[in-house]
Amino acid sequence: MREITYRQAINEALAEEMERDPRVFIMGEDVAIYGGAYGVTRGLYERFGEERVRDTAISEAAIVGAGLGAAITGMRPIVEIMYVDFMGLCMDQLSNQVAKIRYMFGGKTKVPLVVRTEGGAGRTLGAHHSQNLEAWFIHIPGLKVVMPSTPYDAKGLLKSSIREDNPIVFIEHKMLYNTKGLVPGEEYTLPLGVADIKREGEDVTVIAYSRMLLFALEAAQELAKEGISLEVVDPRTLLPLDIETIVGSIRKTNRVIIVEEDCKTGGTGAEIGMQIVENAFDYLDAPVVRLAGADVPMPKSPVLEELAIPSKDRIVTAVKEMLAGGSSL
Amino acid sequence: MAEVKVSCDEARHLLKQMMQIRQFEDKIMDLLAQDIVQGGSHLYAGEEAVAVGAISAIRPDDYIASTHRGHGHCIAKGGRLPELMAEILGKATGVCKGKGGSLHLADVATGNLGANGIVGGGMGIATGAGLSIKMRKSDQVVLCFFGDGALNLGIFHECLNMAAVWKLPVVYICENNHYGMSVSVKRACAVGDLTKRALAYDMPAESVDGMDVLAVKEAVSKWVGQAREGNGPSFLVCHTYRYYGHSRSDPRVYRTREEEEEWRARDPIKTFSIRCVQEGILSQEEVEALDREVASEIEEAVKFAVESPWPEPEELYEDVYA
């Protein structure tokens, strides 16, 4: 297996699917000549031409709306919204049109549309370029929401997303683009809706996705030195959520911490936590704990930005507190 | 008024479709009053010449995208009256299995990309269908219907610009019925001549009498021809009038009864019938027979809808995902 970056893995998924299926095309802001704001689509314009790699005007609503129109009339569009923060501009298209059209038409249409976007803090870009809005999308029946943490997952999940006949919101993380991981040279796909146990352990289950998964693995490594064993579960797909794998892990560890970068109130962790309470309450030896982003607009200052999201150290501390509390029960 | 240049068969077809829409809408008004149709319904009565004229200018494999006032487009594009009526009642036999209703009426099999509960909601879909046609190298076209109320939405401008930049085969048809719910277009729109909106996108535009089915057909035929030949999108404003209020709860305090009478005097069905009879294309008896034929079709549609079963409970979770 080769080691490639998350960016390259996504780029390969796009190229391979465009090669495989002539109906697949890309459109969005700065995706063609520039190669995408984060360089993800670099080289595709040169390889596939301007018909299939389309630069658009700054018109998020038209990008998503036209993506839908093309998807229900024979094409398989991949549209890029440069920052997840810009999704507000196309939220009506996504929530009222894209997600609902199949149901409203009594199942008489399919929507093979991928909306690729990118989010998260870490580059001190402030409140309009650093958000984590996945909780908006999991609240919309009809969508599937994918948030990969590794190059391997990113490639396999994106290829599956492009082959899906349902609309997908595929959220990458700006701080992961340069991270590297092993990715097979040969063809593979990964199923949506299946969580991955990224590290097996005994003492506490940590659920983390996207960039937070990396922090969780770092915390696990550090705690291992002290003899504390974390099981790290990556849902990979937030909608649908693989609650079975999560419950299976909790049956083993009896303790769970959810790590999420989005704001705590009404966040993804609230949904995951409640599903745990509904499905695994009897296995829990301690209350579900959430480590989440602060309930604030993302601040610019690097010092404040770091405070606004979970960190490896906060995970380590939370695990120790949970285990200490658990021993006194 | 120009000479009627249509064959007997075509005149009958146009007149029949307009009558179908009118009687369908009048019947729904009755059914609303009896609470047989629950919820709301935005009726197209008065605007028939636009849908019928425009859609008679395209092929069955062409697409349309419709509006919240979408029954007329759906009928004109070939939707079957019983299934449409059943859908509006929310019955299992409805064209969308009772999950769409009046606001989301869509017979996808006829190339109808749907009515839409959001003003301007069909514009992105229509533009994307145009992109799809272009990328598939097909010679289909899209008619994108919307009301004057959609002219001031961001999506209108984004889509017209996108279609113009990419020369997409879409005819944007503004049904100017003069009111966005209660606010007159004069109070809502900064330009008086609505065709000016297309200037910003270097798009050809034309204004047409939306009460004259042949005038609409002629204009749409021209722009559809342009689109099929790869000459890109166009913008057509059809001046028309909705006879009923915006919805059933609308007391119409924002317009006068005199204004309503002026428009009704130009009724698209009445004027076209008279012209056909005067030109000897149809006899008065044929017109009356057509009217009776449509009335019995509507009765059958209502009977089918009323007698149809409600959806089964297990349908609730069906069709969310493919």
XYZ file of C-alpha atoms in Angstrom:
651
model
C 0.000 0.000 0.000
C 1.078 3.553 -0.706
C 0.993 6.459 1.661
C -0.905 9.419 0.217
C -2.582 12.525 1.583
C -6.271 12.939 2.338
C -6.365 15.538 -0.460
C -4.822 13.110 -2.938
C -7.134 10.312 -1.853
C -10.181 12.459 -2.583
C -8.691 13.591 -5.867
C -8.150 9.955 -6.877
C -11.716 9.032 -5.984
C -13.033 11.865 -8.169
C -10.764 10.965 -11.088
C -11.522 7.250 -10.936
C -15.271 7.761 -10.804
C -15.179 10.266 -13.657
C -13.160 7.765 -15.653
C -15.608 4.964 -14.838
C -18.848 6.821 -15.522
C -19.239 9.559 -18.155
C -22.308 10.905 -16.326
C -20.159 12.026 -13.401
C -19.088 15.655 -13.549
C -17.888 18.366 -11.170
C -19.033 21.940 -10.768
C -18.376 24.651 -8.241
C -16.440 27.782 -7.489
C -12.790 27.692 -8.578
C -12.801 23.936 -9.099
C -11.427 23.928 -12.658
C -8.494 26.165 -13.568
C -7.596 26.886 -9.945
C -8.116 23.279 -8.840
C -10.272 24.037 -5.824
C -9.658 26.390 -2.899
C -7.838 23.568 -1.104
C -6.429 21.991 -4.257
C -8.628 18.917 -4.131
C -9.680 18.980 -7.798
C -6.234 19.877 -9.123
C -5.459 18.245 -12.461
C -9.022 17.153 -13.199
C -9.806 20.087 -15.492
C -6.692 19.314 -17.542
C -7.611 15.637 -17.661
C -11.374 15.760 -18.232
C -11.919 19.158 -19.835
C -14.158 22.118 -19.176
C -17.412 20.307 -19.918
C -16.935 17.923 -17.003
C -15.029 20.168 -14.620
C -16.998 23.388 -14.516
C -16.068 26.639 -12.877
C -19.215 28.461 -11.803
C -20.058 31.963 -10.725
C -20.334 32.567 -6.991
C -23.912 31.303 -6.919
C -24.273 28.612 -4.273
C -28.037 28.273 -4.637
C -27.793 27.797 -8.400
C -24.881 25.374 -8.007
C -26.861 23.051 -5.735
C -30.180 23.651 -7.499
C -28.696 22.941 -10.910
C -26.928 19.932 -9.454
C -30.323 18.602 -8.465
C -31.863 19.315 -11.863
C -28.993 17.541 -13.593
C -29.165 14.620 -11.153
C -32.832 13.897 -11.831
C -32.394 14.099 -15.599
C -29.635 11.605 -16.185
C -26.369 13.004 -14.830
C -24.412 12.269 -11.623
C -23.110 15.648 -10.481
C -20.555 16.314 -7.784
C -20.906 19.921 -6.685
C -18.404 21.651 -4.463
C -19.335 24.293 -1.904
C -16.035 25.857 -0.974
C -16.698 26.179 2.758
C -19.450 24.518 4.762
C -20.080 28.025 6.112
C -21.440 28.944 2.661
C -24.109 26.251 2.849
C -26.486 28.827 4.290
C -26.640 30.303 0.793
C -27.954 27.051 -0.659
C -29.738 25.613 2.356
C -33.177 25.991 0.784
C -32.029 24.085 -2.277
C -30.528 21.372 -0.121
C -33.211 21.027 2.526
C -36.363 21.794 0.549
C -35.491 20.563 -2.916
C -32.620 18.066 -2.930
C -33.569 16.133 0.197
C -37.318 15.990 -0.367
C -37.935 15.646 -4.065
C -37.878 11.846 -4.122
C -40.339 11.539 -1.243
C -42.632 14.285 -2.521
C -42.788 12.545 -5.900
C -43.739 9.238 -4.290
C -40.367 7.655 -5.036
C -40.573 8.335 -8.764
C -37.159 9.953 -9.025
C -33.620 9.374 -7.770
C -31.103 12.006 -6.769
C -27.523 10.874 -7.434
C -25.945 14.102 -6.205
C -22.854 14.601 -4.065
C -22.360 17.956 -2.358
C -18.698 18.076 -1.368
C -17.728 20.694 1.138
C -15.117 21.363 3.754
C -15.320 22.626 7.291
C -13.700 22.896 10.660
C -11.429 25.116 12.682
C -7.649 25.212 12.776
C -6.561 27.856 10.321
C -7.631 30.892 12.369
C -10.036 31.954 9.631
C -12.736 33.187 11.979
C -16.445 32.631 12.163
C -17.292 32.474 8.423
C -14.682 29.903 7.385
C -14.301 27.537 10.341
C -17.676 26.154 11.300
C -18.853 22.611 11.890
C -22.431 22.449 10.653
C -23.014 18.709 10.290
C -25.847 18.826 12.819
C -27.841 20.957 10.360
C -27.691 18.213 7.764
C -28.399 15.193 9.946
C -31.686 16.901 10.834
C -32.844 16.586 7.208
C -34.384 13.236 6.230
C -33.436 12.334 2.680
C -29.777 13.300 2.969
C -26.831 11.119 3.916
C -23.970 12.798 5.740
C -20.407 11.531 5.436
C -17.381 12.877 7.361
C -14.220 10.877 6.759
C -11.176 11.114 9.021
C -8.482 9.267 7.068
C -7.279 9.154 3.458
C -8.377 5.512 3.194
C -11.891 6.293 4.398
C -12.110 9.471 2.345
C -11.392 7.672 -0.905
C -13.549 4.636 -0.290
C -16.489 6.599 1.064
C -16.391 9.216 -1.685
C -16.418 6.548 -4.381
C -19.464 4.958 -2.748
C -21.109 8.360 -2.368
C -20.710 9.063 -6.081
C -22.322 5.698 -6.879
C -25.264 6.311 -4.527
C -28.684 7.184 -5.894
C -29.293 9.422 -2.859
C -28.035 12.937 -2.141
C -24.880 12.998 -0.046
C -23.358 15.819 1.967
C -19.668 14.897 2.058
C -17.816 17.075 4.561
C -14.042 17.131 4.458
C -11.862 18.857 7.063
C -9.439 21.587 6.091
C -6.869 20.394 8.680
C -6.883 16.863 7.275
C -5.965 17.619 3.659
C -2.245 17.263 4.307
C -2.496 14.264 6.628
C -1.182 11.005 5.191
C -2.323 7.432 5.388
C -2.109 4.068 3.675
C -4.383 3.717 0.664
C -4.441 0.693 -1.645
C -3.429 1.261 -5.238
C -6.194 -1.033 -6.411
C -9.920 -0.284 -6.613
C -11.995 -0.393 -3.422
C -15.101 1.213 -1.965
C -16.400 1.488 1.598
C -20.061 1.162 2.552
C -21.943 4.188 3.884
C -23.560 3.802 7.277
C -20.862 1.525 8.687
C -18.703 2.721 11.584
C -15.078 1.701 11.922
C -13.309 0.747 15.131
C -10.085 2.618 14.621
C -8.457 1.249 17.804
C -9.616 -1.596 19.995
C -9.613 -1.159 23.772
C -11.246 -2.145 27.022
C -11.778 0.762 29.399
C -13.620 3.598 27.641
C -15.241 3.964 24.221
C -14.409 7.243 22.524
C -16.603 8.161 19.569
C -14.969 10.680 17.276
C -15.156 11.604 13.601
C -13.341 13.831 11.122
C -10.388 15.680 12.695
C -11.446 14.778 16.243
C -10.726 11.144 15.420
C -7.040 12.033 15.149
C -7.116 13.719 18.545
C -8.840 10.675 20.026
C -6.156 8.356 18.651
C -3.431 10.606 20.066
C -5.150 10.552 23.453
C -5.432 6.771 23.265
C -1.738 6.471 22.579
C -0.855 8.678 25.528
C -3.234 6.921 27.917
C -1.947 3.520 26.867
C 1.356 4.439 28.487
C -0.546 4.723 31.760
C -2.277 1.433 31.242
C -5.629 2.928 30.192
C -7.115 1.339 27.119
C -9.430 3.337 24.831
C -11.621 1.904 22.114
C -11.889 4.537 19.406
C -14.968 4.318 17.187
C -15.290 6.426 14.026
C -18.900 6.588 12.799
C -17.626 7.898 9.418
C -21.236 8.382 8.327
C -23.370 10.521 10.646
C -26.570 9.854 8.710
C -27.339 7.021 8.701
C -25.549 6.377 12.002
C -24.203 2.893 12.713
C -25.550 2.702 16.248
C -25.049 -1.082 16.377
C -21.269 -0.802 16.251
C -21.365 1.955 18.875
C -23.571 -0.131 21.173
C -21.327 -3.152 20.620
C -18.334 -1.172 21.807
C -20.179 0.172 24.855
C -21.217 -3.355 25.845
C -17.508 -4.063 26.141
C -16.285 -0.869 27.848
C -19.439 0.322 29.658
C -18.254 3.899 29.314
C -18.486 6.372 26.450
C -17.183 9.813 25.573
C -18.299 11.564 22.397
C -15.815 14.005 20.891
C -17.195 16.486 18.377
C -15.897 19.730 16.959
C -19.335 21.258 16.407
C -21.107 23.415 19.008
C -22.385 21.404 21.906
C -25.978 22.620 22.032
C -28.110 20.751 19.537
C -24.967 19.188 18.138
C -24.244 15.819 16.609
C -23.122 14.506 19.992
C -26.548 15.212 21.414
C -28.065 12.894 18.815
C -25.429 10.181 19.211
C -25.673 10.433 23.001
C -29.445 10.097 22.989
C -29.299 7.112 20.667
C -26.855 5.542 23.128
C -29.261 6.202 25.995
C -32.081 4.637 23.986
C -30.078 1.594 22.925
C -27.357 0.984 25.517
C -28.489 2.500 28.812
C -28.260 -0.815 30.645
C -24.635 -1.274 29.664
C -23.474 2.124 30.938
C -21.537 2.380 34.198
C -21.204 6.155 33.885
C -23.183 8.985 32.299
C -22.468 9.712 28.620
C -19.930 12.525 28.357
C -19.677 14.988 25.490
C -16.528 16.916 24.632
C -17.732 19.453 22.123
C -16.999 22.767 20.529
C -17.847 25.826 22.586
C -21.232 27.453 21.959
C -19.646 30.497 20.334
C -19.026 31.771 16.811
C -15.517 30.588 15.948
C -13.067 33.274 17.111
C -10.144 34.402 14.973
C -7.379 34.513 17.563
C -5.378 31.269 17.491
C -5.442 31.176 21.276
C -9.220 31.438 21.439
C -9.773 29.156 18.466
C -7.853 26.371 20.159
C -9.950 26.817 23.272
C -13.153 26.628 21.236
C -12.662 23.015 20.136
C -11.744 19.772 21.926
C -8.082 18.770 22.154
C -6.061 15.662 22.888
C -5.415 16.951 26.409
C -9.108 17.515 27.092
C -9.848 13.977 25.970
C -7.117 12.587 28.246
C -8.470 14.557 31.198
C -12.058 13.540 30.499
C -11.128 9.865 30.336
C -9.266 10.052 33.636
C -12.155 11.868 35.307
C -14.616 9.340 33.991
C -12.561 6.415 35.244
C -12.039 8.088 38.634
C -15.764 8.779 38.937
C -16.560 5.284 37.815
C -14.380 3.723 40.507
C -16.303 5.557 43.224
C -19.669 4.211 42.002
C -56.646 40.171 -33.409
C -54.694 38.015 -35.799
C -56.272 35.291 -37.874
C -56.391 31.946 -36.117
C -53.735 29.835 -37.775
C -54.477 26.422 -36.362
C -55.929 23.214 -37.622
C -59.252 21.960 -36.348
C -57.519 19.182 -34.377
C -55.059 21.524 -32.765
C -57.731 24.056 -31.866
C -59.744 21.293 -30.257
C -56.691 20.116 -28.339
C -55.834 23.585 -27.039
C -59.399 24.389 -26.124
C -59.944 21.055 -24.443
C -56.828 21.377 -22.293
C -57.803 24.882 -21.213
C -61.287 23.628 -20.361
C -59.809 20.714 -18.428
C -57.704 23.058 -16.338
C -60.566 25.488 -15.726
C -63.041 22.819 -14.732
C -60.428 20.989 -12.657
C -59.730 24.179 -10.710
C -63.410 25.147 -10.346
C -64.090 21.656 -9.042
C -61.267 21.904 -6.516
C -62.754 25.164 -5.275
C -66.013 23.261 -4.663
C -64.182 20.416 -2.986
C -62.276 22.859 -0.774
C -65.572 24.372 0.349
C -66.859 20.889 1.184
C -63.583 20.036 2.942
C -63.118 17.083 0.612
C -59.853 18.738 -0.397
C -58.077 19.503 2.860
C -55.274 21.986 3.310
C -54.637 24.561 0.645
C -54.608 24.718 -3.087
C -53.425 27.483 -5.383
C -55.659 27.605 -8.397
C -54.630 28.350 -11.971
C -58.033 29.440 -13.323
C -57.583 32.455 -15.608
C -54.004 31.567 -16.551
C -54.787 28.551 -18.738
C -53.529 30.075 -21.990
C -49.985 30.273 -20.613
C -49.536 26.613 -19.651
C -51.464 25.281 -22.633
C -49.932 27.622 -25.195
C -46.394 27.104 -23.918
C -46.503 23.355 -23.449
C -48.184 22.789 -26.811
C -44.993 24.223 -28.297
C -42.716 21.487 -26.927
C -42.273 17.737 -27.365
C -43.287 15.014 -24.899
C -39.615 14.322 -24.081
C -38.971 17.964 -23.166
C -39.059 19.054 -19.536
C -41.027 21.583 -17.555
C -40.534 22.882 -14.022
C -43.618 24.284 -12.391
C -44.741 26.413 -9.455
C -46.951 26.347 -6.370
C -49.777 27.125 -8.818
C -48.969 24.032 -10.791
C -52.121 22.080 -11.650
C -52.390 23.698 -15.079
C -48.830 22.864 -16.087
C -49.273 19.300 -14.933
C -52.441 18.798 -16.961
C -50.986 20.489 -20.040
C -47.891 18.265 -19.881
C -50.090 15.197 -20.065
C -50.815 14.292 -16.443
C -53.864 12.085 -16.082
C -56.775 13.822 -14.382
C -57.831 10.976 -12.033
C -54.316 10.502 -10.627
C -53.833 14.254 -10.302
C -57.120 14.689 -8.454
C -56.316 11.733 -6.203
C -52.951 13.292 -5.400
C -54.573 16.560 -4.418
C -56.821 14.610 -2.039
C -53.777 12.772 -0.624
C -54.903 9.347 -1.804
C -52.726 6.274 -2.379
C -53.598 6.280 -6.083
C -52.285 9.817 -6.518
C -49.530 10.459 -9.004
C -47.095 10.912 -6.068
C -48.778 8.256 -3.905
C -50.409 11.006 -1.850
C -47.101 12.308 -0.533
C -46.849 15.440 -2.636
C -50.289 16.980 -2.943
C -51.218 20.164 -4.738
C -47.960 21.937 -3.915
C -45.750 19.117 -5.156
C -47.866 17.780 -7.985
C -45.579 16.070 -10.461
C -46.118 13.411 -13.051
C -42.432 12.704 -13.578
C -43.153 10.268 -16.402
C -44.422 13.165 -18.513
C -41.205 15.168 -18.113
C -42.686 17.338 -15.385
C -40.011 18.134 -12.811
C -42.629 19.199 -10.361
C -44.740 21.876 -8.805
C -42.906 23.474 -5.914
C -43.871 24.774 -2.512
C -41.090 27.346 -2.510
C -41.447 30.400 -4.760
C -38.686 30.121 -7.360
C -38.039 26.574 -6.165
C -38.151 25.104 -9.638
C -35.608 27.467 -11.125
C -32.498 25.617 -10.026
C -34.012 22.312 -11.081
C -34.931 23.648 -14.532
C -31.495 25.172 -15.012
C -29.838 21.910 -14.022
C -32.072 19.981 -16.393
C -30.862 22.367 -19.096
C -27.267 21.638 -18.125
C -27.968 17.916 -18.235
C -29.473 18.223 -21.726
C -26.442 20.107 -22.925
C -23.976 17.642 -21.408
C -25.908 14.670 -22.840
C -25.810 16.415 -26.235
C -29.587 16.014 -26.518
C -31.855 18.451 -28.348
C -34.461 18.571 -25.586
C -35.485 21.867 -23.990
C -36.820 22.977 -20.617
C -39.681 25.362 -19.931
C -39.186 26.948 -16.523
C -42.421 28.461 -15.202
C -42.463 30.919 -12.313
C -44.593 33.838 -11.197
C -43.855 37.545 -10.977
C -43.265 36.933 -7.284
C -40.114 34.943 -8.067
C -38.454 37.837 -9.916
C -36.930 39.282 -6.774
C -35.365 36.135 -5.409
C -31.646 35.467 -5.497
C -32.134 32.096 -7.178
C -33.818 33.823 -10.152
C -30.747 35.914 -10.811
C -28.275 33.122 -10.114
C -30.065 30.794 -12.523
C -30.572 33.248 -15.364
C -26.919 34.135 -15.150
C -25.791 30.508 -15.103
C -28.031 29.606 -18.039
C -26.788 32.581 -20.051
C -23.101 31.917 -19.332
C -23.461 28.272 -20.354
C -26.051 28.830 -23.118
C -28.458 26.302 -21.644
C -31.634 25.297 -23.535
C -34.115 26.793 -21.077
C -37.027 29.133 -21.783
C -37.764 31.059 -18.583
C -41.467 31.843 -18.556
C -42.669 34.453 -16.101
C -46.399 34.168 -15.517
C -47.086 37.718 -14.516
C -50.429 37.450 -12.757
C -49.691 40.827 -11.196
C -49.694 39.834 -7.547
C -47.301 37.931 -5.331
C -50.007 36.840 -2.919
C -51.263 40.350 -2.083
C -48.402 42.594 -3.161
C -48.768 43.947 -6.672
C -45.823 43.604 -9.002
C -45.742 47.401 -9.231
C -45.071 47.637 -5.508
C -42.591 44.746 -5.449
C -40.501 45.119 -8.560
C -38.161 48.026 -9.295
C -38.699 47.740 -13.042
C -42.056 48.296 -14.721
C -41.156 46.413 -17.880
C -40.316 42.993 -16.502
C -38.447 41.927 -19.634
C -35.719 44.330 -18.559
C -34.692 41.780 -15.971
C -33.176 39.719 -18.787
C -30.997 42.571 -20.007
C -28.624 42.033 -17.104
C -27.930 38.555 -18.427
C -27.754 39.513 -22.082
C -30.706 37.213 -22.651
C -33.331 37.815 -25.352
C -36.705 38.666 -23.831
C -40.242 39.197 -24.993
C -43.559 40.184 -23.522
C -46.714 38.427 -24.656
C -50.454 38.442 -23.986
C -50.849 35.567 -21.588
C -54.603 35.447 -22.177
C -54.081 34.473 -25.830
C -53.158 30.825 -26.179
C -51.911 31.189 -29.747
C -49.776 34.205 -28.969
C -48.129 32.282 -26.151
C -47.620 29.254 -28.344
C -46.089 31.289 -31.116
C -43.641 33.051 -28.818
C -42.631 29.890 -26.995
C -42.180 28.030 -30.295
C -39.770 30.680 -31.447
C -37.649 30.586 -28.285
C -37.775 26.812 -28.054
C -36.471 26.680 -31.608
C -33.611 28.975 -30.629
C -32.823 26.807 -27.627
C -32.861 23.585 -29.646
C -30.413 25.061 -32.095
C -27.960 25.780 -29.316
C -28.625 29.505 -29.090
C -29.245 29.427 -25.366
C -31.901 30.611 -22.974
C -34.606 33.254 -23.307
C -37.007 35.093 -21.059
C -40.698 35.380 -21.772
C -43.161 37.418 -19.742
C -46.795 36.326 -20.110
C -49.284 38.836 -18.759
C -52.171 37.026 -17.175
C -54.492 36.968 -14.177
C -55.566 34.509 -11.531
C -59.314 34.553 -11.056
C -59.389 33.145 -7.568
C -57.464 34.561 -4.664
C -53.950 33.403 -3.845
C -55.466 30.598 -1.807
C -58.876 29.853 -0.374
C -58.451 32.122 2.631
C -57.675 35.151 0.472
C -60.437 37.862 0.576
C -58.753 39.755 -2.331
C -58.740 43.136 -0.582
C -55.683 44.230 -2.564
C -57.485 44.392 -5.906
C -60.777 45.737 -7.146
C -63.770 43.810 -8.478
C -63.626 46.118 -11.534
C -60.096 44.993 -12.277
C -61.174 41.389 -11.980
C -64.050 41.995 -14.396
C -61.715 43.614 -16.930
C -59.538 40.527 -16.982
C -62.465 38.135 -17.031
C -63.737 39.949 -20.115
C -60.579 38.709 -21.810
C -61.048 35.146 -20.595
C -58.678 32.888 -22.542
C -61.191 30.089 -23.041
C -64.091 32.326 -24.017
C -62.067 34.427 -26.444
C -60.421 31.423 -28.084
C -63.767 29.623 -28.439
C -65.319 32.674 -30.071
C -62.396 33.049 -32.448
C -62.531 29.391 -33.447
C -66.249 29.610 -34.148
C -65.929 32.913 -36.024
C -63.137 31.535 -38.216
C -65.139 28.390 -38.876
C -62.537 26.128 -37.279
C -64.940 24.723 -34.730
C -68.712 24.940 -34.589
C -70.542 26.256 -31.566
C -71.942 22.758 -31.106
C -68.443 21.274 -31.098
C -67.332 23.766 -28.460
C -70.295 22.925 -26.276
C -69.771 19.195 -26.779
C -66.144 19.612 -25.747
C -67.230 21.413 -22.616
C -69.589 18.563 -21.693
C -66.933 15.952 -22.481
C -64.506 17.670 -20.114
C -67.177 17.985 -17.425
C -67.701 14.245 -17.452
C -63.919 13.637 -17.337
C -63.686 15.832 -14.273
C -66.599 14.004 -12.615
C -64.853 10.695 -13.281
C -61.606 12.056 -11.870
C -63.336 13.200 -8.695
C -65.141 9.888 -8.344
C -61.847 8.014 -8.764
C -60.130 10.248 -6.226
C -62.892 10.159 -3.635
C -63.294 6.378 -3.878
C -59.548 5.718 -3.789
C -57.998 4.375 -0.588
C -55.807 6.366 1.770
C -52.108 5.408 1.870
C -51.232 2.484 4.134
C -49.412 3.431 7.366
C -46.251 1.628 6.223
C -45.989 4.116 3.361
C -44.798 6.736 5.866
C -41.181 5.603 5.742
C -41.160 4.537 2.087
C -39.393 6.616 -0.575
C -37.173 8.716 1.706
C -34.142 6.992 0.197
C -33.627 5.108 -3.048
